[in-house]
Tab-separated table of C-alpha atoms in Angstrom:
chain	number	residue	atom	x	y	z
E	76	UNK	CA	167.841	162.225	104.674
E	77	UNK	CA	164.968	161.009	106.945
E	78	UNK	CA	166.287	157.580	108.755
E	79	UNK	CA	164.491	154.352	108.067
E	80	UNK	CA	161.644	153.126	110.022
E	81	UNK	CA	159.558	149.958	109.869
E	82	UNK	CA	156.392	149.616	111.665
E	83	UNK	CA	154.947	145.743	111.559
E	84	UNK	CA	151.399	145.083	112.462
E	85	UNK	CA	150.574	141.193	113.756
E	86	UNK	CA	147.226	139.861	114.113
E	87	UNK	CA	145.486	136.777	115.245
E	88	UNK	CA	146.655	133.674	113.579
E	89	UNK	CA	150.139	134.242	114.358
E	90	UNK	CA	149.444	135.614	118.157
E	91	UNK	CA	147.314	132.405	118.896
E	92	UNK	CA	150.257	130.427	117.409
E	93	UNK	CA	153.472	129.921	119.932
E	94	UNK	CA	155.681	128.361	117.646
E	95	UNK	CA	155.006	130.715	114.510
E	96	UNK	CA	155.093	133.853	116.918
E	97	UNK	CA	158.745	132.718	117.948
E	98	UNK	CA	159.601	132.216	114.265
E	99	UNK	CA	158.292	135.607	113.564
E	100	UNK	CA	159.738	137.331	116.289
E	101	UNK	CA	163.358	135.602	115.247
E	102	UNK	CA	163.299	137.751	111.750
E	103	UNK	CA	161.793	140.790	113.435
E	104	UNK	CA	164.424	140.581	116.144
E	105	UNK	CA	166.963	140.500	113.160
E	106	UNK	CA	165.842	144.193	111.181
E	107	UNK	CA	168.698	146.363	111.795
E	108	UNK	CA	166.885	149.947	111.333
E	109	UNK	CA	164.478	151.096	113.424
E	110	UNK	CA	161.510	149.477	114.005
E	111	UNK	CA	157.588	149.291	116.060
E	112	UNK	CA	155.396	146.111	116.787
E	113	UNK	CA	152.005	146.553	116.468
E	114	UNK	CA	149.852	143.721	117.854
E	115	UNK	CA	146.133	142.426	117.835
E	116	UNK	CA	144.549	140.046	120.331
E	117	UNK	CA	144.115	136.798	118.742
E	118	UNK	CA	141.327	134.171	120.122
E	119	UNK	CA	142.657	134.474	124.079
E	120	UNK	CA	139.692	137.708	124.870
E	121	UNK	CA	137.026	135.209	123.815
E	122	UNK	CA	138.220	132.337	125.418
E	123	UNK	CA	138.444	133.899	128.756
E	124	UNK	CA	135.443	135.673	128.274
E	125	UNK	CA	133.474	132.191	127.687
E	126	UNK	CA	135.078	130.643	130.570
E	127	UNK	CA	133.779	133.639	133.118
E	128	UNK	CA	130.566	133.617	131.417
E	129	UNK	CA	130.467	137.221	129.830
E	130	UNK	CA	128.542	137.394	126.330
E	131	UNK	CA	130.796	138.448	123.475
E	132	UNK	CA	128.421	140.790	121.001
E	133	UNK	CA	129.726	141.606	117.498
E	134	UNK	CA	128.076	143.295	114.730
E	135	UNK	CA	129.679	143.251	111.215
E	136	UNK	CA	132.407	141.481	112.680
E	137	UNK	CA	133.310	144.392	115.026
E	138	UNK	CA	132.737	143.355	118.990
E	139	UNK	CA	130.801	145.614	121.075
E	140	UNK	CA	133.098	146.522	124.151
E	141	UNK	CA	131.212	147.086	127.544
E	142	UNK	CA	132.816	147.160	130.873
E	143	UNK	CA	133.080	143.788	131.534
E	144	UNK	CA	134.892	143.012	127.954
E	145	UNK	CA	137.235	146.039	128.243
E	146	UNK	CA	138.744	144.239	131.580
E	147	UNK	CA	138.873	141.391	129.719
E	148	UNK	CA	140.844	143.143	126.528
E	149	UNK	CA	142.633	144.924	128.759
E	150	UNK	CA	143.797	142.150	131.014
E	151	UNK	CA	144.948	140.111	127.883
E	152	UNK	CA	146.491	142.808	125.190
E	153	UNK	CA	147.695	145.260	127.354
E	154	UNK	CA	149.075	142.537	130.077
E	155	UNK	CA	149.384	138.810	128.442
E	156	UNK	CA	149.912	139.197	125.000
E	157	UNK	CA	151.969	142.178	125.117
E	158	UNK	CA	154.635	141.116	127.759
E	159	UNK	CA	154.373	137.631	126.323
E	160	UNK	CA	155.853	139.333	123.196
E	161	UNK	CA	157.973	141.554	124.757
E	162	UNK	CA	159.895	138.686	126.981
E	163	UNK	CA	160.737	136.933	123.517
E	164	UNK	CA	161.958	139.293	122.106
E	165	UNK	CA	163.720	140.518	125.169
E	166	UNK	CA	165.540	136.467	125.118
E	167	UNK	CA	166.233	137.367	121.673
E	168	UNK	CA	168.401	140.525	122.762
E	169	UNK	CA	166.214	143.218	121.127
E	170	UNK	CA	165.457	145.732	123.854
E	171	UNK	CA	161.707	145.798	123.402
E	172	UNK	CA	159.191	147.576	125.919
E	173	UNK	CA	155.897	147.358	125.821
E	174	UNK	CA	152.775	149.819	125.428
E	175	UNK	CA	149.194	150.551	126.026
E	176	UNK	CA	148.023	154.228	124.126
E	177	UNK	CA	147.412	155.171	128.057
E	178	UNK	CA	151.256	154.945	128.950
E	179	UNK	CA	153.419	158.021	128.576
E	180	UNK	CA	150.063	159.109	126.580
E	181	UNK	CA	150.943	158.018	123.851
E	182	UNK	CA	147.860	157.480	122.055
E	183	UNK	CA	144.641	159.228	122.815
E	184	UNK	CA	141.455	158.377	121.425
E	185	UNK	CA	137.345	159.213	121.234
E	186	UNK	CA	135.044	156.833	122.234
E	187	UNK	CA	133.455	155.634	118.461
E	188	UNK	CA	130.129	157.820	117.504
E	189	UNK	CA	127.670	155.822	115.966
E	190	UNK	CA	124.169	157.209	114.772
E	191	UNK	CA	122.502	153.266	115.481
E	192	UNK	CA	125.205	151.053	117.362
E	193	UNK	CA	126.770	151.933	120.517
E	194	UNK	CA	130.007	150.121	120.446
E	195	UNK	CA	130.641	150.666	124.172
E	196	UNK	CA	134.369	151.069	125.106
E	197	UNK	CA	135.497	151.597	121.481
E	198	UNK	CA	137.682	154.840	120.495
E	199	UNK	CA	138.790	156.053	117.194
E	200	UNK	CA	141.993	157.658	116.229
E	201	UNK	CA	144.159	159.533	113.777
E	202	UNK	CA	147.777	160.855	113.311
E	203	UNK	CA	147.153	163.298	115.184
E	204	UNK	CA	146.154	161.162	118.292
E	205	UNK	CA	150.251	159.625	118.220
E	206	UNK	CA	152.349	161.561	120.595
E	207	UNK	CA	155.146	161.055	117.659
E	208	UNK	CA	158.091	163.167	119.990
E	209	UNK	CA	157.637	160.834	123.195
E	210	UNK	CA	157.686	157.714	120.336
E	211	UNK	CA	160.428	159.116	118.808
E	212	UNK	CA	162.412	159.545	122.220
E	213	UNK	CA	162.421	155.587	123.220
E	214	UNK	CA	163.794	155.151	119.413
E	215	UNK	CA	166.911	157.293	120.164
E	216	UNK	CA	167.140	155.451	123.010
E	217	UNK	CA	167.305	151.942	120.920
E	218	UNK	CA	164.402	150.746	122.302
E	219	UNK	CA	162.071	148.787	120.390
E	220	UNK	CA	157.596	149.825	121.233
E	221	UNK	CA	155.437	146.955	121.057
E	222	UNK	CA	151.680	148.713	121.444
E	223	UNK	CA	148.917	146.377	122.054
E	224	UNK	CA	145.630	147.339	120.929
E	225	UNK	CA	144.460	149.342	124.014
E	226	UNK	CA	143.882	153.573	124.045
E	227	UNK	CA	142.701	155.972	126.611
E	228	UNK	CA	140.631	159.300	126.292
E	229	UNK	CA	142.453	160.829	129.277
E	230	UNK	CA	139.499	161.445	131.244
E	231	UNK	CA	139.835	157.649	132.706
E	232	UNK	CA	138.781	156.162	130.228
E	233	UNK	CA	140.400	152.787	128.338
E	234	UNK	CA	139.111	151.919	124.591
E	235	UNK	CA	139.577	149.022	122.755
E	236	UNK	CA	140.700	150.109	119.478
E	237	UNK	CA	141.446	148.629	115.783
E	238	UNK	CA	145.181	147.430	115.840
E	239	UNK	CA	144.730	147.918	111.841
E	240	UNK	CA	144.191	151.145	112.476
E	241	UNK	CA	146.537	151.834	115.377
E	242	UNK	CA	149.783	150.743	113.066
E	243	UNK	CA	148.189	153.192	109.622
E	244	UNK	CA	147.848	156.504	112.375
E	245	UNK	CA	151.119	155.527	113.655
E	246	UNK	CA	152.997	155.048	110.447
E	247	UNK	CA	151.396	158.582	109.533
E	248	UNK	CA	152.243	160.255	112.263
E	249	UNK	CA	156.096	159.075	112.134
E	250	UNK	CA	156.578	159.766	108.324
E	251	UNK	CA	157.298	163.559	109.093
E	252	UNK	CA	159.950	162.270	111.496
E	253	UNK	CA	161.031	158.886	109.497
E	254	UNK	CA	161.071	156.981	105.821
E	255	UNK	CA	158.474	154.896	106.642
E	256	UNK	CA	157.286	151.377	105.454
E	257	UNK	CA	154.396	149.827	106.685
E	258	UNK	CA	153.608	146.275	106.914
E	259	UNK	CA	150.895	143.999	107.573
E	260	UNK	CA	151.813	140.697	108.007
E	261	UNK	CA	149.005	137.823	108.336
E	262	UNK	CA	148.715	134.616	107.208
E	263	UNK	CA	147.989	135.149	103.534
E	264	UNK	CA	150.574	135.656	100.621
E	265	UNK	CA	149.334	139.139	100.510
E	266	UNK	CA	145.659	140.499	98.992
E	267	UNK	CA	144.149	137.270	96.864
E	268	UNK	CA	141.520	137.565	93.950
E	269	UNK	CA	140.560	134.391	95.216
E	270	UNK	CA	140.951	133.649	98.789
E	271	UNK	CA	141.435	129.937	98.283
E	272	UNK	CA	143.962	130.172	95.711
E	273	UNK	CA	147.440	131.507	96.719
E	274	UNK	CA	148.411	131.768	93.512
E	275	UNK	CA	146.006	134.660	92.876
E	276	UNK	CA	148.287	137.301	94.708
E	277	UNK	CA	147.711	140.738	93.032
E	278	UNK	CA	151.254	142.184	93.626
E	279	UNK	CA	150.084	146.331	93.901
E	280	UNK	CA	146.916	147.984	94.458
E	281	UNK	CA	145.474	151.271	94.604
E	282	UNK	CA	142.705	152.799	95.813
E	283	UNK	CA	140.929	152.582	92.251
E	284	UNK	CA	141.376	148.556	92.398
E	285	UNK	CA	140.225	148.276	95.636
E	286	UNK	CA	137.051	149.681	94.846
E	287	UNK	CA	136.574	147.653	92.077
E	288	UNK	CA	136.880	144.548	93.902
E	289	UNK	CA	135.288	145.382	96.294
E	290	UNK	CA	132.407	146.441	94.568
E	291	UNK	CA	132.765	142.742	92.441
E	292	UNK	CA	132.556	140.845	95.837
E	293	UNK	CA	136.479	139.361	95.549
E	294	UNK	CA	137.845	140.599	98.231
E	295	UNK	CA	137.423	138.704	102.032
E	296	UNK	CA	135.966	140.571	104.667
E	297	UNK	CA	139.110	139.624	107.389
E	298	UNK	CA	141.142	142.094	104.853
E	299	UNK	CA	138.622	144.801	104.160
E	300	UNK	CA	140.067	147.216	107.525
E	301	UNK	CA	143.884	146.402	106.417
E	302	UNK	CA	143.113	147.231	102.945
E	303	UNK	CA	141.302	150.382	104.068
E	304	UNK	CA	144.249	151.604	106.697
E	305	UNK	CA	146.886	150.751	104.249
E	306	UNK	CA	145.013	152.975	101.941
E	307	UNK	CA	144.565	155.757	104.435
E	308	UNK	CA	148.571	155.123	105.196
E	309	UNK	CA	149.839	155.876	101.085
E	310	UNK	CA	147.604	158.667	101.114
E	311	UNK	CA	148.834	160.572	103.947
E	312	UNK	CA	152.907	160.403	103.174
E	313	UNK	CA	153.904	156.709	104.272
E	314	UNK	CA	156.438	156.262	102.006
E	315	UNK	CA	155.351	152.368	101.433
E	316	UNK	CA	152.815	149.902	102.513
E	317	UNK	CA	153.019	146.274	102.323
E	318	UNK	CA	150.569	143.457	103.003
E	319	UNK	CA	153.085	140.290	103.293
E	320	UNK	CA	152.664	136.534	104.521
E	321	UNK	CA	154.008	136.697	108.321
E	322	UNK	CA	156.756	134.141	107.219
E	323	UNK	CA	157.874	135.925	104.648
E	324	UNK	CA	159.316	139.341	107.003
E	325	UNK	CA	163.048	138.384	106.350
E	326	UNK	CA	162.313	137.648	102.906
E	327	UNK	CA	160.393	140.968	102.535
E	328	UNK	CA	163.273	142.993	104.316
E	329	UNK	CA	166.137	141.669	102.154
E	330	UNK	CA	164.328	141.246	98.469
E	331	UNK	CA	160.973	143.349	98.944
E	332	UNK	CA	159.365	140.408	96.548
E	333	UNK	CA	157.207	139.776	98.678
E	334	UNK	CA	153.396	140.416	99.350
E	335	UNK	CA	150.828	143.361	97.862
E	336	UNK	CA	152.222	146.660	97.775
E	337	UNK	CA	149.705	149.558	98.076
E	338	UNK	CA	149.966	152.376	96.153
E	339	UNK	CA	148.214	155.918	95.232
């Protein structure tokens, strides 16, 4: 029997938030089986990037990465964020280390093809991009990977890539190794008909229902690339997939009420 393995992706909101990352960290500190971080960036890239005077570009709500931004991204996943995690959860006595894709290479991606938009310093990755043994390895070891949102092509290269998609590859990649659940916490009560109304949670999806909403306009762009990698995740053998409210991890751990879950 394959041993239990969560992997938890955080975003923004809760990143940007000191006192709600703390909270958070408190029940993930607490999950007895085996478990990954997986974090985005948060508001702290543009921020920085306005205060040194470099021009953020984003079409469709994806930011174009040149030189100048991927020090930027760099400097703050790879080096703030990700220690700033890994030091609470260190004073919460879960032996955490952190990770970039270029470290140990663990992740190794292509720079995104477009046919109309160069995205810059952007790469793309799938399961196979995980090096699952050398992941694997730190687990038996009891320690804990927190992996920021930064890979490399190992020709010198850094990318900034989709932390969305970063947890969905790496839940894949595990779940030949693992049982694994995936889980994408934010700060909704899980997929909404109506984003306003958090009483509108649809409590399981499938690829069938996403379409349809999506096609009828009701679902929220900001969950669009969760909904998709969650999707990607069922259909490639992770054994579940969650989209929960970030307060509600303990909750979700001990009852699994809460949330969306995404099935085939």
């Amino acid at each position: 029997m394959k041993e239990k393995l969560y992997i938890i992706k955080i975003g923004g909101a809760l990143i940007d938030d000191e006192e709600l990352l703390t909270q958070f960290l408190e029940q993930f500190s607490e999950i007895q089986e085996k478990k990954i971080l997986v974090h985005g960036g948060g508001k702290l890239a543009t921020t920085l990037a306005d205060k040194l005077g470099i021009e953020q570009k984003m079409i469709n709500g994806r930011r174009i990465t040149d030189k100048d931004t991927l020090d930027i991204v760099t400097m703050v996943y790879a080096g703030g964020i990700n220690k700033n995690i890994v030091e609470k959860l260190q004073q919460k006595n879960c032996n955490a280390i952190g990770f970039s894709g270029a470290d140990g290479n663990l992740i190794k991606a292509k720079k995104r093809e477009h046919p109309d938009i160069d995205f810059g310093f952007v790469g793309d990755i799938n399961k196979k991009s995980v090096n699952k043994k050398l992941v694997s390895k730190f687990m038996k070891l009891d320690l804990i990977p927190v992996f920021s949102a930064i890979t490399h092509d190992k020709k010198g290269n850094l990318f900034n890539t989709n932390a969305d998609t970063i947890a969905s590859v790496m839940a894949q990649a595990l779940s030949s190794k693992f049982e694994v659940e995936l889980l994408y916490c934010f700060d909704k009560e899980g997929v909404l008909e109506n984003v306003n109304d958090p009483e509108s949670l649809i409590k399981s999806m499938n690829g069938k229902d996403f379409d349809v909403l999506k096609k009828e306009g009701k679902l929220h762009k900001g969950i669009l690339p969760k909904l998709e990698n969650a999707l990607g995740a069922i259909k490639n053998n992770v054994n579940k997939v969650f989209l929960i409210k970030e307060t509600q991890l303990k909750n979700h751990i001990e009852n699994h009420h809460a949330g969306t879950e995404i099935c085939l």
